[in-house]
């Protein structure tokens, strides 16, 4: 596949060129994590373009870099912030590849004309390499492809899988218990500018690519708000470079609401605060979250966690679903109990312990809670670990007061459903600790 001149052209051409002539040849598939949030989806798209631009052997037009949206196509509408950015960047979501329930990687990339002396299953596997963005351990239902992983670009604690991926191919921005960047898109931006330095590129950055990267970094770092504890100096530098090295005229023409009044002799560039307001209002829209079913709310931003030894054992694994409404509102959704049981037993979750992480923003910053649901043994053991083990002190978990606990249990009982699993509500007083910090601590428990 030939090198594309623009980001949008690359995405369109990737879809168009994915016929048997490409399927028969080597390909690098770039995919984000199973939660499929903005950073996961958009870092995969942007990194694919950067990797395509830096290919050494342009005479080999058979090789291809293919971005993969790591959720089913029909679920994209559940991510309004992603939809906004794709539309603003002129990216046709219909021309992207999605990892759907009924469309596996093998179906998507296996040639329909395998050679006689080599089975199709062997041929497509030998031609497939995988890059993971925004995670560093391939999802358990694709674990048969673990040996195909050759590149990792991420900012979560290293789960120490894929040991053959080392050196610069294992780019995990997480040190001493914390992420050193707030967004995987910051790592992609750094690679973009490194490529520009290596090639002595002086032209402005593709505005559509810059918007995807800039918008995601601003959203992930809460517009560099220090009270959120998300942004780092690397994120700040990435934002500044994208703002300065991009011609924003086309975006100003289509989205003037993202710009402040320009002073005389000042460069035209969007306002980060306006971008954050635009995206966060879509992502945190209360009406959107309240109208969503409990099942959809649980799966919209879900990740499964397990040690290497427990990767396929649902009795040892656990899941974490991030929601953007209070737990009190979450448990009042119709069929909350039955939807939760159904979700935990389906093939994508497959866990006996689920944590629902709630994050809402008020005038003083983020406010967090966790609801543990599962077998009594697992819920009680995990709650005891999170509340009492010295290693969890930084998360500052605590039990709700008697009045809040009574109101919580009243709502659960009012649901009218028989519930053969235990539930436990925990308050989290450290608002800066998101799933990125909570999950490694839970994985370290003795469960």
mmCIF file of N, CA and C in Angstrom, residues 286 289-290 325-334 336 360 369:
data_model
loop_
_atom_site.group_PDB
_atom_site.id
_atom_site.type_symbol
_atom_site.label_atom_id
_atom_site.label_comp_id
_atom_site.label_asym_id
_atom_site.label_seq_id
_atom_site.Cartn_x
_atom_site.Cartn_y
_atom_site.Cartn_z
ATOM 1 N N UNK A 286 -25.391 14.453 31.228
ATOM 2 C CA UNK A 286 -26.192 13.716 32.202
ATOM 3 C C UNK A 286 -27.385 13.033 31.550
ATOM 4 N N UNK A 289 -26.309 9.851 29.811
ATOM 5 C CA UNK A 289 -25.998 8.758 30.723
ATOM 6 C C UNK A 289 -27.254 8.227 31.433
ATOM 7 N N UNK A 290 -28.184 9.100 31.768
ATOM 8 C CA UNK A 290 -29.384 8.655 32.470
ATOM 9 C C UNK A 290 -30.301 7.843 31.571
ATOM 10 N N UNK A 325 -21.816 8.869 36.047
ATOM 11 C CA UNK A 325 -22.943 9.299 36.868
ATOM 12 C C UNK A 325 -22.721 8.743 38.276
ATOM 13 N N UNK A 326 -23.379 9.334 39.301
ATOM 14 C CA UNK A 326 -23.212 8.814 40.662
ATOM 15 C C UNK A 326 -23.721 7.379 40.766
ATOM 16 N N UNK A 327 -23.144 6.610 41.678
ATOM 17 C CA UNK A 327 -23.601 5.241 41.898
ATOM 18 C C UNK A 327 -25.089 5.214 42.251
ATOM 19 N N UNK A 328 -25.536 6.196 43.006
ATOM 20 C CA UNK A 328 -26.950 6.259 43.395
ATOM 21 C C UNK A 328 -27.856 6.300 42.177
ATOM 22 N N UNK A 329 -27.453 7.039 41.145
ATOM 23 C CA UNK A 329 -28.244 7.091 39.904
ATOM 24 C C UNK A 329 -28.069 5.822 39.082
ATOM 25 N N UNK A 330 -26.883 5.263 39.111
ATOM 26 C CA UNK A 330 -26.615 4.048 38.349
ATOM 27 C C UNK A 330 -27.496 2.896 38.825
ATOM 28 N N UNK A 331 -27.605 2.707 40.133
ATOM 29 C CA UNK A 331 -28.347 1.553 40.651
ATOM 30 C C UNK A 331 -29.856 1.736 40.525
ATOM 31 N N UNK A 332 -30.303 2.953 40.188
ATOM 32 C CA UNK A 332 -31.733 3.174 39.999
ATOM 33 C C UNK A 332 -32.185 2.972 38.550
ATOM 34 N N UNK A 333 -31.250 2.612 37.683
ATOM 35 C CA UNK A 333 -31.630 2.330 36.311
ATOM 36 C C UNK A 333 -32.543 1.104 36.260
ATOM 37 N N UNK A 334 -33.519 1.085 35.364
ATOM 38 C CA UNK A 334 -34.381 -0.096 35.229
ATOM 39 C C UNK A 334 -33.554 -1.348 34.958
ATOM 40 N N UNK A 336 -31.355 -2.773 36.690
ATOM 41 C CA UNK A 336 -29.933 -2.678 37.020
ATOM 42 C C UNK A 336 -29.365 -4.024 37.474
ATOM 43 N N UNK A 360 -17.808 11.799 38.862
ATOM 44 C CA UNK A 360 -18.600 12.965 38.477
ATOM 45 C C UNK A 360 -17.821 14.215 38.884
ATOM 46 N N UNK A 369 -16.543 7.131 43.478
ATOM 47 C CA UNK A 369 -17.079 6.047 44.295
ATOM 48 C C UNK A 369 -16.818 4.734 43.566
#
